[in-house]
XYZ file of C-alpha atoms in Angstrom:
408
model
C -32.270 -18.228 -47.481
C -33.932 -16.249 -50.256
C -33.341 -15.460 -53.904
C -32.644 -11.760 -54.462
C -32.506 -9.999 -57.805
C -28.932 -9.227 -58.821
C -30.185 -5.737 -59.665
C -30.936 -5.199 -55.977
C -27.656 -6.238 -54.369
C -24.709 -3.907 -53.913
C -21.051 -4.868 -54.201
C -19.268 -4.099 -50.962
C -16.678 -1.302 -51.363
C -15.430 -2.032 -47.837
C -14.849 -5.741 -48.366
C -11.470 -6.493 -46.878
C -10.680 -8.615 -49.892
C -10.484 -5.521 -52.121
C -9.627 -2.661 -49.743
C -6.069 -2.407 -51.024
C -7.215 -2.467 -54.658
C -9.878 0.191 -53.988
C -7.330 2.448 -52.275
C -4.894 1.966 -55.173
C -7.502 2.474 -57.931
C -7.109 5.411 -60.292
C -10.652 6.481 -59.298
C -10.107 5.940 -55.570
C -11.588 9.346 -54.659
C -14.877 8.581 -56.413
C -15.000 5.116 -54.874
C -14.695 6.716 -51.459
C -17.207 9.523 -52.067
C -19.930 7.591 -53.922
C -19.229 3.870 -53.431
C -22.747 2.807 -54.421
C -23.027 4.909 -57.568
C -23.349 3.010 -60.829
C -19.851 3.942 -62.004
C -18.265 3.058 -58.646
C -20.029 -0.307 -58.634
C -18.692 -0.911 -62.158
C -15.161 -0.113 -60.937
C -15.556 -2.610 -58.080
C -16.799 -5.270 -60.496
C -13.739 -4.694 -62.685
C -11.463 -5.039 -59.640
C -13.084 -8.360 -58.750
C -12.719 -9.664 -62.304
C -8.957 -9.128 -62.086
C -8.469 -11.639 -59.268
C -6.928 -15.006 -60.012
C -9.608 -17.656 -60.173
C -12.435 -15.386 -61.284
C -12.823 -17.057 -64.671
C -12.754 -20.465 -62.991
C -15.601 -19.264 -60.772
C -17.570 -18.169 -63.842
C -17.022 -21.573 -65.457
C -18.048 -23.381 -62.270
C -21.242 -21.351 -61.913
C -22.033 -21.938 -65.578
C -21.827 -25.700 -65.025
C -23.334 -26.055 -61.554
C -25.125 -22.788 -60.819
C -24.794 -21.318 -57.320
C -24.181 -23.965 -54.662
C -23.293 -21.804 -51.646
C -25.428 -18.852 -50.549
C -23.987 -15.434 -49.860
C -24.709 -13.049 -47.003
C -26.121 -9.524 -47.362
C -27.034 -6.756 -44.949
C -30.598 -5.554 -44.564
C -29.624 -2.680 -46.895
C -28.602 -5.134 -49.624
C -24.809 -4.810 -49.331
C -22.997 -8.107 -49.885
C -20.791 -9.259 -47.013
C -19.318 -12.072 -49.060
C -20.174 -13.519 -52.486
C -19.183 -10.293 -54.248
C -17.238 -12.348 -56.790
C -20.191 -14.671 -57.245
C -22.539 -11.750 -57.833
C -20.306 -10.345 -60.581
C -19.836 -13.788 -62.125
C -23.594 -14.447 -62.105
C -24.216 -11.079 -63.751
C -21.642 -11.918 -66.425
C -23.605 -15.135 -67.044
C -26.819 -13.075 -67.407
C -28.366 -14.741 -64.371
C -31.205 -12.891 -62.648
C -30.913 -13.913 -59.004
C -28.409 -14.700 -56.276
C -29.203 -16.875 -53.261
C -28.401 -15.143 -49.974
C -29.066 -15.008 -46.278
C -30.063 -11.594 -44.925
C -28.547 -10.281 -41.700
C -30.860 -8.714 -39.133
C -31.033 -4.929 -39.114
C -29.509 -4.767 -35.628
C -26.262 -6.479 -36.712
C -23.369 -4.253 -35.606
C -20.408 -3.217 -37.723
C -18.074 -5.290 -35.552
C -20.301 -8.367 -35.834
C -20.407 -7.963 -39.605
C -16.624 -7.570 -39.755
C -16.028 -10.705 -37.694
C -18.499 -12.639 -39.840
C -16.711 -11.503 -42.980
C -13.377 -12.541 -41.520
C -14.628 -16.019 -40.706
C -16.130 -16.399 -44.174
C -13.261 -14.905 -46.151
C -10.161 -15.862 -44.178
C -11.061 -19.465 -43.421
C -8.194 -21.682 -44.568
C -10.489 -23.814 -46.728
C -11.942 -20.781 -48.492
C -11.270 -20.617 -52.218
C -9.512 -17.239 -52.256
C -7.386 -15.792 -49.476
C -6.971 -12.098 -48.854
C -4.005 -10.519 -50.563
C -1.059 -9.593 -48.365
C -1.902 -5.888 -48.126
C -5.627 -6.511 -47.628
C -4.830 -8.661 -44.614
C -2.545 -5.923 -43.269
C -5.392 -3.409 -43.567
C -7.810 -5.775 -41.864
C -5.426 -6.299 -38.948
C -4.877 -2.561 -38.496
C -8.619 -1.870 -38.631
C -9.446 -4.496 -36.011
C -6.739 -3.321 -33.618
C -7.930 0.278 -34.049
C -11.474 -0.918 -33.280
C -10.297 -2.345 -29.971
C -9.944 -6.046 -30.699
C -7.209 -7.656 -28.633
C -4.113 -9.051 -30.305
C -4.959 -12.486 -28.907
C -8.540 -12.501 -30.216
C -7.397 -11.290 -33.633
C -4.712 -13.973 -33.794
C -7.389 -16.606 -33.099
C -9.812 -15.064 -35.617
C -7.226 -15.075 -38.409
C -5.913 -18.536 -37.606
C -2.485 -17.216 -36.672
C -2.841 -18.911 -33.276
C -4.012 -22.526 -33.397
C -5.470 -22.346 -29.901
C -5.396 -20.254 -26.742
C -2.457 -22.167 -25.369
C 0.197 -19.616 -24.301
C 2.779 -20.803 -26.839
C 0.257 -20.594 -29.688
C -0.940 -17.158 -28.594
C 2.613 -15.824 -28.331
C 3.312 -16.870 -31.906
C 0.012 -15.455 -33.142
C 0.492 -12.146 -31.345
C 4.032 -11.885 -32.740
C 2.601 -12.312 -36.266
C 0.017 -9.585 -35.616
C 2.694 -7.238 -34.271
C 4.883 -7.876 -37.301
C 1.986 -7.161 -39.663
C 1.377 -3.810 -37.963
C 5.057 -2.874 -38.215
C 5.178 -3.803 -41.886
C 2.074 -1.750 -42.686
C 3.515 1.264 -40.866
C 6.763 0.846 -42.789
C 4.808 0.700 -46.057
C 2.822 3.811 -45.140
C 5.989 5.760 -44.383
C 7.488 4.798 -47.740
C 4.239 5.769 -49.478
C 4.411 9.169 -47.783
C 7.968 9.638 -49.028
C 6.768 8.952 -52.560
C 3.972 11.515 -52.310
C 1.477 8.603 -52.471
C 2.841 7.617 -55.895
C 3.535 4.085 -54.641
C 0.219 2.250 -54.462
C -0.508 -0.206 -51.700
C -1.013 -3.046 -54.173
C 2.614 -2.608 -55.317
C 3.692 -4.432 -52.167
C 1.530 -7.542 -52.633
C 4.183 -9.534 -54.554
C 6.851 -8.549 -52.021
C 5.519 -10.191 -48.863
C 8.581 -12.396 -48.360
C 10.979 -9.476 -48.778
C 9.048 -7.287 -46.329
C 8.660 -10.004 -43.706
C 12.358 -10.857 -43.910
C 13.333 -7.172 -43.780
C 11.298 -6.701 -40.616
C 12.792 -9.840 -39.065
C 16.297 -8.598 -39.844
C 15.424 -5.215 -38.335
C 14.062 -6.796 -35.167
C 17.147 -8.979 -34.768
C 19.391 -5.891 -34.678
C 17.282 -3.107 -33.189
C 17.942 -3.757 -29.487
C 21.733 -3.770 -29.739
C 22.194 -1.402 -32.678
C 19.058 0.482 -33.802
C 20.981 2.594 -36.327
C 22.368 -0.490 -38.048
C 18.897 -2.063 -37.927
C 17.471 0.926 -39.822
C 20.239 0.786 -42.400
C 19.533 -2.882 -43.049
C 15.802 -2.348 -43.399
C 16.078 0.840 -45.464
C 18.544 -0.832 -47.797
C 16.254 -3.808 -48.274
C 13.231 -1.596 -48.931
C 15.193 0.430 -51.471
C 15.986 -2.875 -53.152
C 12.290 -3.780 -53.234
C 11.430 -0.479 -54.937
C 14.012 -0.955 -57.691
C 13.175 -4.613 -58.296
C 15.953 -6.578 -56.576
C 14.873 -10.154 -55.841
C 14.155 -11.042 -52.228
C 16.752 -13.820 -52.396
C 19.428 -11.267 -53.214
C 18.116 -8.895 -50.542
C 18.600 -11.618 -47.926
C 22.317 -10.946 -48.168
C 21.803 -7.504 -46.603
C 21.885 -8.655 -42.998
C 24.337 -6.211 -41.401
C 26.664 -3.270 -41.978
C 29.235 -5.842 -43.070
C 27.299 -6.277 -46.328
C 26.961 -2.508 -46.747
C 30.649 -1.847 -46.066
C 32.245 -4.769 -47.914
C 29.876 -5.331 -50.825
C 27.531 -2.377 -51.465
C 29.830 0.601 -50.951
C 32.544 -0.701 -53.334
C 29.914 -0.722 -56.117
C 29.598 3.075 -55.958
C 31.966 5.770 -57.083
C 31.504 9.495 -56.626
C 29.655 9.931 -59.909
C 26.175 11.135 -60.804
C 24.366 8.222 -59.149
C 25.826 8.927 -55.723
C 25.216 12.656 -56.200
C 21.548 11.993 -56.986
C 21.234 9.797 -53.892
C 22.909 12.364 -51.658
C 20.541 15.076 -52.926
C 17.499 13.208 -51.594
C 15.924 14.566 -48.422
C 15.122 12.227 -45.571
C 13.364 12.656 -42.243
C 15.820 14.316 -39.943
C 16.729 16.856 -42.666
C 13.887 19.166 -41.681
C 11.005 16.815 -42.443
C 8.746 15.498 -39.707
C 8.773 11.718 -39.690
C 5.987 11.676 -37.108
C 5.528 9.134 -34.387
C 6.327 5.470 -34.836
C 9.273 3.688 -36.356
C 11.145 6.740 -37.696
C 12.844 4.563 -40.260
C 14.543 7.514 -41.943
C 15.761 9.118 -38.743
C 19.493 9.810 -38.861
C 20.137 10.202 -35.146
C 23.021 7.986 -34.112
C 23.818 6.798 -37.620
C 27.337 6.704 -38.922
C 28.344 9.092 -41.682
C 28.723 6.443 -44.366
C 29.710 7.157 -47.986
C 26.586 5.277 -49.111
C 23.543 5.917 -46.921
C 20.709 3.348 -47.255
C 18.152 5.859 -45.956
C 19.072 8.234 -48.778
C 18.958 5.394 -51.302
C 15.431 4.586 -50.139
C 14.461 8.272 -50.216
C 15.879 8.671 -53.725
C 13.923 5.679 -55.039
C 10.688 6.573 -53.222
C 10.682 10.267 -54.151
C 11.273 9.516 -57.832
C 8.961 6.513 -58.021
C 6.075 8.395 -59.624
C 8.232 10.328 -62.107
C 8.542 9.563 -65.809
C 11.420 7.234 -66.630
C 13.267 10.002 -68.451
C 12.635 12.723 -65.852
C 15.965 14.138 -64.674
C 16.676 14.872 -61.022
C 20.132 15.361 -59.568
C 21.763 14.993 -62.967
C 20.381 11.546 -63.884
C 17.060 10.163 -65.095
C 14.760 8.060 -62.966
C 15.518 5.059 -65.186
C 19.263 5.531 -64.672
C 18.772 5.783 -60.908
C 16.610 2.663 -60.653
C 18.748 0.628 -63.055
C 21.908 1.791 -61.292
C 20.665 0.808 -57.841
C 19.315 -2.510 -59.111
C 22.600 -3.349 -60.822
C 24.738 -2.424 -57.810
C 22.564 -4.210 -55.246
C 22.436 -7.331 -57.384
C 26.177 -7.291 -58.040
C 26.875 -6.855 -54.320
C 24.646 -9.833 -53.491
C 26.255 -12.000 -56.162
C 29.745 -11.162 -54.916
C 28.767 -12.054 -51.365
C 27.285 -15.289 -52.667
C 30.566 -16.143 -54.377
C 32.499 -15.414 -51.196
C 30.154 -17.608 -49.175
C 30.558 -20.431 -51.669
C 34.337 -20.037 -51.487
C 34.137 -20.139 -47.696
C 31.927 -23.208 -47.797
C 34.400 -24.911 -50.138
C 37.172 -24.183 -47.637
C 35.157 -25.614 -44.766
C 33.745 -28.607 -46.637
C 36.627 -31.057 -46.017
C 36.748 -30.111 -42.340
C 32.988 -30.575 -41.971
C 33.183 -33.988 -43.630
C 36.017 -35.095 -41.331
C 34.010 -33.941 -38.296
C 31.018 -35.948 -39.544
C 33.237 -38.987 -40.107
C 34.715 -38.709 -36.616
C 31.239 -38.600 -35.094
C 30.239 -41.684 -37.069
C 33.346 -43.536 -35.871
C 32.403 -42.626 -32.308
C 28.890 -43.996 -32.836
C 30.345 -47.131 -34.431
C 32.469 -47.705 -31.317
C 29.374 -47.563 -29.125
C 27.460 -49.856 -31.482
C 30.356 -52.324 -31.487
C 29.954 -52.937 -27.751
C 26.496 -54.397 -28.318
C 27.219 -56.049 -31.657
C 30.130 -58.099 -30.316
C 27.839 -59.886 -27.861
C 25.503 -61.002 -30.627
C 25.854 -64.385 -32.313
C 26.767 -64.025 -35.960
C 28.788 -60.824 -35.639
C 31.240 -60.913 -38.565
C 34.525 -59.907 -36.956
C 36.443 -60.610 -40.156
C 34.342 -58.208 -42.206
C 34.598 -55.631 -39.427
C 38.395 -55.899 -39.463
C 38.428 -55.612 -43.259
C 36.439 -52.343 -43.130
C 38.733 -50.991 -40.380
C 41.772 -51.611 -42.592
C 40.056 -49.825 -45.490
C 39.205 -46.919 -43.196
C 42.808 -46.625 -42.021
C 43.969 -46.624 -45.625
C 41.535 -43.801 -46.481
C 42.672 -41.830 -43.415
C 46.337 -42.221 -44.367
C 45.523 -41.096 -47.908
C 43.567 -38.094 -46.606
C 46.383 -37.072 -44.251
C 48.897 -37.344 -47.084
C 46.683 -35.238 -49.389
C 46.483 -32.603 -46.658
C 50.239 -32.565 -46.140
C 49.890 -34.124 -42.687
C 51.763 -37.392 -43.289
C 54.528 -38.143 -40.852
C-alpha cells in the first residue's frame, strides 16, 4: 500500500456505481468523449456528492481519516474509493492510501474485482437499481455465464442447483427489465433518463413477474398488463396501485369505464406504436400489436402516449390536450380504477369473512376432538369444565345459525 497524491488519481467514469448517472447526465456526451478532462472529472465528482451517505463519509473521514485503502490501476484510475477521493479532496487532504494493480491486470479481472469490492453485502453503499442492471448486461455481453454472475453478485448463495436456479432467474429477470426500459427510452426519443427508473424497482420487478405469469398462455394479454403498468410508472401511479393490474379483467372492468371518447382518448389513439410502421427490433416487442384484441383503451397506446410526450413541456399540446392534462388524466384514471378494485375486493372479503371464520372454527373443533382422545386418559382432566365449554359452544352455534337465518 502506498500514499498517492490526490492530484494524481483519476475518478473512474466507468465505475458501475455511477454508470447510470453518467449516461443520464446533461453532459453525457462530454463525459464519454473526454472522461479524464478536468471538466468531466468535476462532473463525476458532483455525481458522487449526490449519493446518499456522502456527507456521512466526509464526517467520518474528518474524524478518523482514511481507514481502508482504495485500489487504482497502474494508470492511476480508481477502481473503488472514488467517493473517498472526492471526500478527501473536499477536506483539503493531500493524499489517498491505495494499492496499485499490476499493469497486466485485464479488464475482466478489474471488473470482477470491482464487483467484489462494491457489491459485497457488507459494503457501505450498494449499486443503484439501474447501475446493477447495466453491470449484469455488460458481464453477460462479455461472456460471463449466468451461473458465475449469480454467484459473483450474491444472487445465488452457493452452487447448489436450487440456489443457482434462483440466481439465474434473477439475472434473466434483470436482463428483461433492462431491455424493457431501453425500449421505453427509445419510444421517448431518449428523453427518459435511465436514472428515472431507480425509484421504481418494485414496480418494474412486479410488472415483469406479472408478464411472465401470463406470457405462455396469453402473450397478448401479458403485453397489455406490462404496458399498462409501465404507463402507470411514467405518469406516477404508485406501485401498490399498479399491482391491481394483473389481467384483462382489470382493464375491462376498472380501467376502460374511466375513459370516455373525449380528448384524452383521442390523444392516446393518435400515438404511434411498433406495429404501426415502426421497427420494434428484436427482443420482447412489447408494443407489438399482433394477436391483440381491438380494445377501446389500448395499454400499448397509453404507454406510447406517455413515453412520446415525456420530454415535452407541460403545456405543449399534442392531440388536442397538453402533456400535463395527459399525464394527470392517466394518473387519475389509473388510480381511480385501482381504488375501485380495492373497494370491490374489500367487499368480497367482507362477504367471505364469516364463512372463513366458520371453516377455521370447524377445523379447530376437529383438532379438539383428536386432542380429547389423549386428554381423557390423563389424570386431572377436567370433564366438567370441558362439558361447560361444549354447552357454550353449542349456544354460540345456535346463535350463529339463527343470525344467518338457518334456524330450524
